[in-house]
Amino acid sequence: MTNLLFILLLFFTFPFTGMNANVEDSDTIQYRSSARLMSLQPADSSEFPPLSLLHTALAGYELLVEDNSISNPEVITIIDYSLQSDKERLWVIDLNKGEVLFHCLVSHGRNSGELKAESFSNIPGSYESSPGFYVTGETYIGKHGLSLILDGLESGINDKARARAIVIHGADYVSDDFIRSHGRLGRSLGCPAVPVELSEDIIKTIQGGSCLFIYAPQASYTSNSRIISKINSTVKT
């Protein structure tokens, strides 16, 4: 069974309900999820995030669309902080075309860990990354050039992102050259920084209300996330 068929089996088997959805809404979400997933037919499935991560990200995305939290439903951005920083762990996926638009390196906060992000915080001044679901906001020109504001959607987990100035921006320490010199990627003050040469294109693609999911395998996130809990409860029912 291919990865695509397995994904489809998951979504046809397990209904997903919106934040305020009834049974009819659940059927609508299931149909939309399956329709989007049917378009994900890459020549090389390794271009996409791991199956379980993609499943979680898209389930959360559907909940947020149903809850009217997402105003730009064309794309989804996924960051996998279970991977080391010397791996390409950010994906931007066009959900209409079923294509990976970007797959690249991305930094984590300096106090979250060295090679791998292992500690997370929502506290201003912590210089740690925050996991969870976000919606992209507006852009501005800062010390790193074009930057994209992020609004965290998970209370107590990432909802202070805007106040903490957690944004997507380009950084010269997000590069293969830096990895070769230091054995790891450079770290930010908590921002998911991307390669300079890709930053403007990525920001212009995902700005204005699209979904971003930053995954962290720590129980401090997965056990306290309202969205993950909602996903898990629909799978079990």
PDB file of C-alpha atoms in Angstrom:
ATOM      1  CA  MET A   1       0.000   0.000   0.000  1.00  0.00           C
ATOM      2  CA  THR A   2       1.466   3.361  -0.987  1.00  0.00           C
ATOM      3  CA  ASN A   3       1.757   6.270   1.413  1.00  0.00           C
ATOM      4  CA  LEU A   4      -0.990   8.067  -0.488  1.00  0.00           C
ATOM      5  CA  LEU A   5      -3.424   5.163  -0.190  1.00  0.00           C
ATOM      6  CA  PHE A   6      -2.628   4.837   3.508  1.00  0.00           C
ATOM      7  CA  ILE A   7      -3.304   8.553   4.042  1.00  0.00           C
ATOM      8  CA  LEU A   8      -6.621   8.255   2.232  1.00  0.00           C
ATOM      9  CA  LEU A   9      -7.559   5.236   4.324  1.00  0.00           C
ATOM     10  CA  LEU A  10      -6.917   7.220   7.495  1.00  0.00           C
ATOM     11  CA  PHE A  11      -9.100  10.087   6.403  1.00  0.00           C
ATOM     12  CA  PHE A  12     -11.971   7.984   5.078  1.00  0.00           C
ATOM     13  CA  THR A  13     -11.923   5.875   8.266  1.00  0.00           C
ATOM     14  CA  PHE A  14     -11.643   8.599  10.929  1.00  0.00           C
ATOM     15  CA  PRO A  15     -14.008  11.601  10.846  1.00  0.00           C
ATOM     16  CA  PHE A  16     -12.723  15.007  11.908  1.00  0.00           C
ATOM     17  CA  THR A  17     -14.941  17.575  13.624  1.00  0.00           C
ATOM     18  CA  GLY A  18     -14.453  21.323  13.722  1.00  0.00           C
ATOM     19  CA  MET A  19     -14.091  23.377  16.860  1.00  0.00           C
ATOM     20  CA  ASN A  20     -17.835  24.110  16.822  1.00  0.00           C
ATOM     21  CA  ALA A  21     -18.883  21.457  14.323  1.00  0.00           C
ATOM     22  CA  ASN A  22     -21.883  19.146  14.325  1.00  0.00           C
ATOM     23  CA  VAL A  23     -22.140  15.759  12.590  1.00  0.00           C
ATOM     24  CA  GLU A  24     -22.895  17.357   9.218  1.00  0.00           C
ATOM     25  CA  ASP A  25     -19.804  19.572   9.578  1.00  0.00           C
ATOM     26  CA  SER A  26     -17.702  16.476  10.294  1.00  0.00           C
ATOM     27  CA  ASP A  27     -18.765  14.955   6.972  1.00  0.00           C
ATOM     28  CA  THR A  28     -17.810  18.175   5.184  1.00  0.00           C
ATOM     29  CA  ILE A  29     -14.372  18.244   6.814  1.00  0.00           C
ATOM     30  CA  GLN A  30     -13.802  14.576   5.951  1.00  0.00           C
ATOM     31  CA  TYR A  31     -14.699  15.235   2.309  1.00  0.00           C
ATOM     32  CA  ARG A  32     -12.447  18.297   2.089  1.00  0.00           C
ATOM     33  CA  SER A  33      -9.528  16.509   3.740  1.00  0.00           C
ATOM     34  CA  SER A  34      -9.804  13.543   1.403  1.00  0.00           C
ATOM     35  CA  ALA A  35     -10.105  15.765  -1.665  1.00  0.00           C
ATOM     36  CA  ARG A  36      -6.958  17.686  -0.756  1.00  0.00           C
ATOM     37  CA  LEU A  37      -5.019  14.553   0.075  1.00  0.00           C
ATOM     38  CA  MET A  38      -5.990  12.950  -3.225  1.00  0.00           C
ATOM     39  CA  SER A  39      -4.053  15.724  -4.989  1.00  0.00           C
ATOM     40  CA  LEU A  40      -0.850  14.885  -3.113  1.00  0.00           C
ATOM     41  CA  GLN A  41       0.701  12.576  -5.690  1.00  0.00           C
ATOM     42  CA  PRO A  42       4.428  13.361  -5.695  1.00  0.00           C
ATOM     43  CA  ALA A  43       6.816  11.513  -7.975  1.00  0.00           C
ATOM     44  CA  ASP A  44       9.011  11.175  -4.903  1.00  0.00           C
ATOM     45  CA  SER A  45       7.034  10.901  -1.643  1.00  0.00           C
ATOM     46  CA  SER A  46      10.212  11.713   0.306  1.00  0.00           C
ATOM     47  CA  GLU A  47       9.645  15.341  -0.730  1.00  0.00           C
ATOM     48  CA  PHE A  48       6.730  15.474   1.706  1.00  0.00           C
ATOM     49  CA  PRO A  49       6.746  15.422   5.521  1.00  0.00           C
ATOM     50  CA  PRO A  50       6.460  12.045   7.258  1.00  0.00           C
ATOM     51  CA  LEU A  51       2.996  10.512   6.999  1.00  0.00           C
ATOM     52  CA  SER A  52       2.060  10.904  10.675  1.00  0.00           C
ATOM     53  CA  LEU A  53       3.174  14.550  10.729  1.00  0.00           C
ATOM     54  CA  LEU A  54       1.306  15.360   7.519  1.00  0.00           C
ATOM     55  CA  HIS A  55      -1.799  13.681   8.946  1.00  0.00           C
ATOM     56  CA  THR A  56      -1.688  15.763  12.131  1.00  0.00           C
ATOM     57  CA  ALA A  57      -0.929  19.027  10.331  1.00  0.00           C
ATOM     58  CA  LEU A  58      -3.775  18.633   7.837  1.00  0.00           C
ATOM     59  CA  ALA A  59      -6.249  17.531  10.496  1.00  0.00           C
ATOM     60  CA  GLY A  60      -5.436  20.636  12.537  1.00  0.00           C
ATOM     61  CA  TYR A  61      -5.618  22.771   9.405  1.00  0.00           C
ATOM     62  CA  GLU A  62      -9.140  21.506   8.685  1.00  0.00           C
ATOM     63  CA  LEU A  63     -10.236  22.309  12.229  1.00  0.00           C
ATOM     64  CA  LEU A  64      -8.892  25.839  11.893  1.00  0.00           C
ATOM     65  CA  VAL A  65     -10.524  26.382   8.512  1.00  0.00           C
ATOM     66  CA  GLU A  66     -13.841  25.224   9.965  1.00  0.00           C
ATOM     67  CA  ASP A  67     -13.329  27.587  12.896  1.00  0.00           C
ATOM     68  CA  ASN A  68     -12.648  30.497  10.495  1.00  0.00           C
ATOM     69  CA  SER A  69      -9.146  30.981  11.880  1.00  0.00           C
ATOM     70  CA  ILE A  70      -7.527  30.606   8.448  1.00  0.00           C
ATOM     71  CA  SER A  71      -8.177  33.193   5.732  1.00  0.00           C
ATOM     72  CA  ASN A  72      -5.565  31.957   3.256  1.00  0.00           C
ATOM     73  CA  PRO A  73      -6.300  28.233   2.799  1.00  0.00           C
ATOM     74  CA  GLU A  74      -4.177  27.768  -0.319  1.00  0.00           C
ATOM     75  CA  VAL A  75      -0.985  26.663   1.440  1.00  0.00           C
ATOM     76  CA  ILE A  76       0.200  25.057   4.650  1.00  0.00           C
ATOM     77  CA  THR A  77       3.646  25.361   6.232  1.00  0.00           C
ATOM     78  CA  ILE A  78       4.968  22.520   8.380  1.00  0.00           C
ATOM     79  CA  ILE A  79       8.072  22.565  10.585  1.00  0.00           C
ATOM     80  CA  ASP A  80       9.306  19.345  12.188  1.00  0.00           C
ATOM     81  CA  TYR A  81      11.356  20.044  15.298  1.00  0.00           C
ATOM     82  CA  SER A  82      11.774  16.330  15.935  1.00  0.00           C
ATOM     83  CA  LEU A  83      14.568  16.570  13.345  1.00  0.00           C
ATOM     84  CA  GLN A  84      18.054  17.933  13.930  1.00  0.00           C
ATOM     85  CA  SER A  85      18.793  21.414  12.652  1.00  0.00           C
ATOM     86  CA  ASP A  86      21.188  20.137   9.983  1.00  0.00           C
ATOM     87  CA  LYS A  87      18.180  18.545   8.236  1.00  0.00           C
ATOM     88  CA  GLU A  88      15.707  20.282   5.952  1.00  0.00           C
ATOM     89  CA  ARG A  89      12.728  20.381   8.298  1.00  0.00           C
ATOM     90  CA  LEU A  90      10.415  23.036   6.810  1.00  0.00           C
ATOM     91  CA  TRP A  91       7.886  22.372   4.071  1.00  0.00           C
ATOM     92  CA  VAL A  92       5.500  24.740   2.291  1.00  0.00           C
ATOM     93  CA  ILE A  93       2.800  22.789   0.459  1.00  0.00           C
ATOM     94  CA  ASP A  94       0.413  24.105  -2.187  1.00  0.00           C
ATOM     95  CA  LEU A  95      -2.818  22.332  -1.257  1.00  0.00           C
ATOM     96  CA  ASN A  96      -4.497  23.055  -4.579  1.00  0.00           C
ATOM     97  CA  LYS A  97      -1.702  21.755  -6.783  1.00  0.00           C
ATOM     98  CA  GLY A  98      -0.555  19.067  -4.356  1.00  0.00           C
ATOM     99  CA  GLU A  99       3.044  20.226  -4.622  1.00  0.00           C
ATOM    100  CA  VAL A 100       5.854  20.994  -2.215  1.00  0.00           C
ATOM    101  CA  LEU A 101       6.802  24.591  -2.999  1.00  0.00           C
ATOM    102  CA  PHE A 102       9.692  24.842  -0.527  1.00  0.00           C
ATOM    103  CA  HIS A 103      11.636  22.292   1.516  1.00  0.00           C
ATOM    104  CA  CYS A 104      14.498  23.859   3.403  1.00  0.00           C
ATOM    105  CA  LEU A 105      16.453  24.425   6.592  1.00  0.00           C
ATOM    106  CA  VAL A 106      14.885  26.344   9.469  1.00  0.00           C
ATOM    107  CA  SER A 107      16.336  27.500  12.784  1.00  0.00           C
ATOM    108  CA  HIS A 108      15.124  27.077  16.346  1.00  0.00           C
ATOM    109  CA  GLY A 109      15.656  29.279  19.399  1.00  0.00           C
ATOM    110  CA  ARG A 110      19.086  29.457  20.999  1.00  0.00           C
ATOM    111  CA  ASN A 111      17.778  28.278  24.389  1.00  0.00           C
ATOM    112  CA  SER A 112      15.782  25.419  22.894  1.00  0.00           C
ATOM    113  CA  GLY A 113      18.880  23.335  22.323  1.00  0.00           C
ATOM    114  CA  GLU A 114      22.053  22.917  20.303  1.00  0.00           C
ATOM    115  CA  LEU A 115      21.711  20.542  17.352  1.00  0.00           C
ATOM    116  CA  LYS A 116      18.096  19.713  18.173  1.00  0.00           C
ATOM    117  CA  ALA A 117      15.230  21.676  19.726  1.00  0.00           C
ATOM    118  CA  GLU A 118      14.372  20.011  23.019  1.00  0.00           C
ATOM    119  CA  SER A 119      13.007  22.813  25.203  1.00  0.00           C
ATOM    120  CA  PHE A 120      10.099  25.117  24.374  1.00  0.00           C
ATOM    121  CA  SER A 121       8.539  28.192  25.929  1.00  0.00           C
ATOM    122  CA  ASN A 122       5.838  30.816  25.454  1.00  0.00           C
ATOM    123  CA  ILE A 123       7.544  33.247  27.843  1.00  0.00           C
ATOM    124  CA  PRO A 124       8.899  36.577  26.543  1.00  0.00           C
ATOM    125  CA  GLY A 125      12.677  36.727  26.791  1.00  0.00           C
ATOM    126  CA  SER A 126      13.075  32.949  26.953  1.00  0.00           C
ATOM    127  CA  TYR A 127      14.730  32.792  23.508  1.00  0.00           C
ATOM    128  CA  GLU A 128      13.086  29.423  23.030  1.00  0.00           C
ATOM    129  CA  SER A 129      10.896  28.213  20.195  1.00  0.00           C
ATOM    130  CA  SER A 130       7.170  27.671  20.645  1.00  0.00           C
ATOM    131  CA  PRO A 131       5.408  24.712  18.985  1.00  0.00           C
ATOM    132  CA  GLY A 132       1.836  24.466  17.759  1.00  0.00           C
ATOM    133  CA  PHE A 133      -0.525  25.924  15.198  1.00  0.00           C
ATOM    134  CA  TYR A 134      -0.128  29.496  13.987  1.00  0.00           C
ATOM    135  CA  VAL A 135      -1.695  31.788  11.420  1.00  0.00           C
ATOM    136  CA  THR A 136       0.573  34.040   9.392  1.00  0.00           C
ATOM    137  CA  GLY A 137       0.045  37.782   9.677  1.00  0.00           C
ATOM    138  CA  GLU A 138       1.401  40.879   7.987  1.00  0.00           C
ATOM    139  CA  THR A 139       4.896  41.655   6.769  1.00  0.00           C
ATOM    140  CA  TYR A 140       7.329  44.400   7.712  1.00  0.00           C
ATOM    141  CA  ILE A 141      10.904  45.408   6.956  1.00  0.00           C
ATOM    142  CA  GLY A 142      13.195  44.851   9.938  1.00  0.00           C
ATOM    143  CA  LYS A 143      16.867  44.252  10.638  1.00  0.00           C
ATOM    144  CA  HIS A 144      16.617  40.961   8.741  1.00  0.00           C
ATOM    145  CA  GLY A 145      14.805  42.536   5.805  1.00  0.00           C
ATOM    146  CA  LEU A 146      11.343  41.355   4.857  1.00  0.00           C
ATOM    147  CA  SER A 147       9.832  39.554   7.863  1.00  0.00           C
ATOM    148  CA  LEU A 148       6.496  37.860   8.542  1.00  0.00           C
ATOM    149  CA  ILE A 149       4.598  38.222  11.816  1.00  0.00           C
ATOM    150  CA  LEU A 150       3.127  35.054  13.344  1.00  0.00           C
ATOM    151  CA  ASP A 151       0.094  34.771  15.590  1.00  0.00           C
ATOM    152  CA  GLY A 152      -0.015  31.710  17.813  1.00  0.00           C
ATOM    153  CA  LEU A 153      -3.424  30.056  18.060  1.00  0.00           C
ATOM    154  CA  GLU A 154      -2.785  27.884  21.123  1.00  0.00           C
ATOM    155  CA  SER A 155      -3.400  29.428  24.525  1.00  0.00           C
ATOM    156  CA  GLY A 156      -0.496  29.042  26.927  1.00  0.00           C
ATOM    157  CA  ILE A 157       1.633  27.400  24.235  1.00  0.00           C
ATOM    158  CA  ASN A 158       2.337  29.985  21.540  1.00  0.00           C
ATOM    159  CA  ASP A 159      -0.254  32.760  21.926  1.00  0.00           C
ATOM    160  CA  LYS A 160       2.426  35.269  22.972  1.00  0.00           C
ATOM    161  CA  ALA A 161       4.254  34.914  19.657  1.00  0.00           C
ATOM    162  CA  ARG A 162       3.369  38.399  18.419  1.00  0.00           C
ATOM    163  CA  ALA A 163       4.329  40.001  21.735  1.00  0.00           C
ATOM    164  CA  ARG A 164       7.611  38.054  21.636  1.00  0.00           C
ATOM    165  CA  ALA A 165       8.279  39.219  18.047  1.00  0.00           C
ATOM    166  CA  ILE A 166       8.402  35.621  16.829  1.00  0.00           C
ATOM    167  CA  VAL A 167       8.544  36.039  13.058  1.00  0.00           C
ATOM    168  CA  ILE A 168       9.762  34.312   9.926  1.00  0.00           C
ATOM    169  CA  HIS A 169      12.824  36.035   8.471  1.00  0.00           C
ATOM    170  CA  GLY A 170      15.949  35.237   6.536  1.00  0.00           C
ATOM    171  CA  ALA A 171      19.261  34.696   8.320  1.00  0.00           C
ATOM    172  CA  ASP A 172      22.775  34.000   7.058  1.00  0.00           C
ATOM    173  CA  TYR A 173      23.260  31.466   9.850  1.00  0.00           C
ATOM    174  CA  VAL A 174      20.621  29.253   8.201  1.00  0.00           C
ATOM    175  CA  SER A 175      22.855  27.712   5.562  1.00  0.00           C
ATOM    176  CA  ASP A 176      24.841  24.634   4.625  1.00  0.00           C
ATOM    177  CA  ASP A 177      28.038  26.667   5.033  1.00  0.00           C
ATOM    178  CA  PHE A 178      27.199  27.372   8.676  1.00  0.00           C
ATOM    179  CA  ILE A 179      26.475  23.668   9.274  1.00  0.00           C
ATOM    180  CA  ARG A 180      29.812  22.672   7.749  1.00  0.00           C
ATOM    181  CA  SER A 181      31.634  25.160   9.981  1.00  0.00           C
ATOM    182  CA  HIS A 182      29.769  24.516  13.251  1.00  0.00           C
ATOM    183  CA  GLY A 183      28.216  21.054  12.979  1.00  0.00           C
ATOM    184  CA  ARG A 184      24.748  22.531  13.405  1.00  0.00           C
ATOM    185  CA  LEU A 185      22.553  25.353  12.179  1.00  0.00           C
ATOM    186  CA  GLY A 186      22.730  28.785  13.733  1.00  0.00           C
ATOM    187  CA  ARG A 187      20.042  29.622  16.276  1.00  0.00           C
ATOM    188  CA  SER A 188      17.641  32.517  16.625  1.00  0.00           C
ATOM    189  CA  LEU A 189      15.978  34.297  19.536  1.00  0.00           C
ATOM    190  CA  GLY A 190      12.997  31.991  19.040  1.00  0.00           C
ATOM    191  CA  CYS A 191      12.109  32.739  15.432  1.00  0.00           C
ATOM    192  CA  PRO A 192      11.871  30.093  12.708  1.00  0.00           C
ATOM    193  CA  ALA A 193      14.491  31.739  10.482  1.00  0.00           C
ATOM    194  CA  VAL A 194      14.971  30.455   6.927  1.00  0.00           C
ATOM    195  CA  PRO A 195      17.737  30.727   4.298  1.00  0.00           C
ATOM    196  CA  VAL A 196      18.228  34.293   3.076  1.00  0.00           C
ATOM    197  CA  GLU A 197      17.947  33.322  -0.578  1.00  0.00           C
ATOM    198  CA  LEU A 198      14.508  31.767   0.001  1.00  0.00           C
ATOM    199  CA  SER A 199      13.079  34.054   2.666  1.00  0.00           C
ATOM    200  CA  GLU A 200      11.338  36.610   0.457  1.00  0.00           C
ATOM    201  CA  ASP A 201       9.719  33.968  -1.760  1.00  0.00           C
ATOM    202  CA  ILE A 202       8.571  31.917   1.238  1.00  0.00           C
ATOM    203  CA  ILE A 203       7.163  34.950   3.052  1.00  0.00           C
ATOM    204  CA  LYS A 204       5.274  36.228   0.012  1.00  0.00           C
ATOM    205  CA  THR A 205       3.822  32.757  -0.547  1.00  0.00           C
ATOM    206  CA  ILE A 206       2.492  32.165   2.970  1.00  0.00           C
ATOM    207  CA  GLN A 207       1.660  35.673   4.242  1.00  0.00           C
ATOM    208  CA  GLY A 208      -1.834  36.867   5.040  1.00  0.00           C
ATOM    209  CA  GLY A 209      -3.624  34.205   7.046  1.00  0.00           C
ATOM    210  CA  SER A 210      -2.194  30.814   6.092  1.00  0.00           C
ATOM    211  CA  CYS A 211      -1.637  27.925   8.497  1.00  0.00           C
ATOM    212  CA  LEU A 212       1.746  27.146  10.031  1.00  0.00           C
ATOM    213  CA  PHE A 213       2.252  24.060  12.188  1.00  0.00           C
ATOM    214  CA  ILE A 214       5.412  23.664  14.252  1.00  0.00           C
ATOM    215  CA  TYR A 215       5.663  20.130  15.576  1.00  0.00           C
ATOM    216  CA  ALA A 216       7.521  19.236  18.760  1.00  0.00           C
ATOM    217  CA  PRO A 217       7.338  15.664  20.100  1.00  0.00           C
ATOM    218  CA  GLN A 218       7.438  16.767  23.746  1.00  0.00           C
ATOM    219  CA  ALA A 219       4.545  15.857  26.036  1.00  0.00           C
ATOM    220  CA  SER A 220       4.551  19.463  27.285  1.00  0.00           C
ATOM    221  CA  TYR A 221       3.049  20.319  23.910  1.00  0.00           C
ATOM    222  CA  THR A 222       1.130  17.239  22.793  1.00  0.00           C
ATOM    223  CA  SER A 223      -0.564  16.750  26.174  1.00  0.00           C
ATOM    224  CA  ASN A 224      -1.602  20.390  26.548  1.00  0.00           C
ATOM    225  CA  SER A 225      -2.612  21.355  23.023  1.00  0.00           C
ATOM    226  CA  ARG A 226      -6.357  21.847  22.615  1.00  0.00           C
ATOM    227  CA  ILE A 227      -6.033  21.265  18.879  1.00  0.00           C
ATOM    228  CA  ILE A 228      -4.056  18.023  19.239  1.00  0.00           C
ATOM    229  CA  SER A 229      -6.569  16.868  21.845  1.00  0.00           C
ATOM    230  CA  LYS A 230      -9.412  17.590  19.417  1.00  0.00           C
ATOM    231  CA  ILE A 231      -7.648  15.637  16.673  1.00  0.00           C
ATOM    232  CA  ASN A 232      -7.024  12.677  18.974  1.00  0.00           C
ATOM    233  CA  SER A 233     -10.617  12.640  20.250  1.00  0.00           C
ATOM    234  CA  THR A 234     -12.020  12.492  16.711  1.00  0.00           C
ATOM    235  CA  VAL A 235      -9.668   9.648  15.790  1.00  0.00           C
ATOM    236  CA  LYS A 236     -10.777   7.621  18.835  1.00  0.00           C
ATOM    237  CA  THR A 237     -14.506   8.069  18.214  1.00  0.00           C
TER     238      THR A 237
END
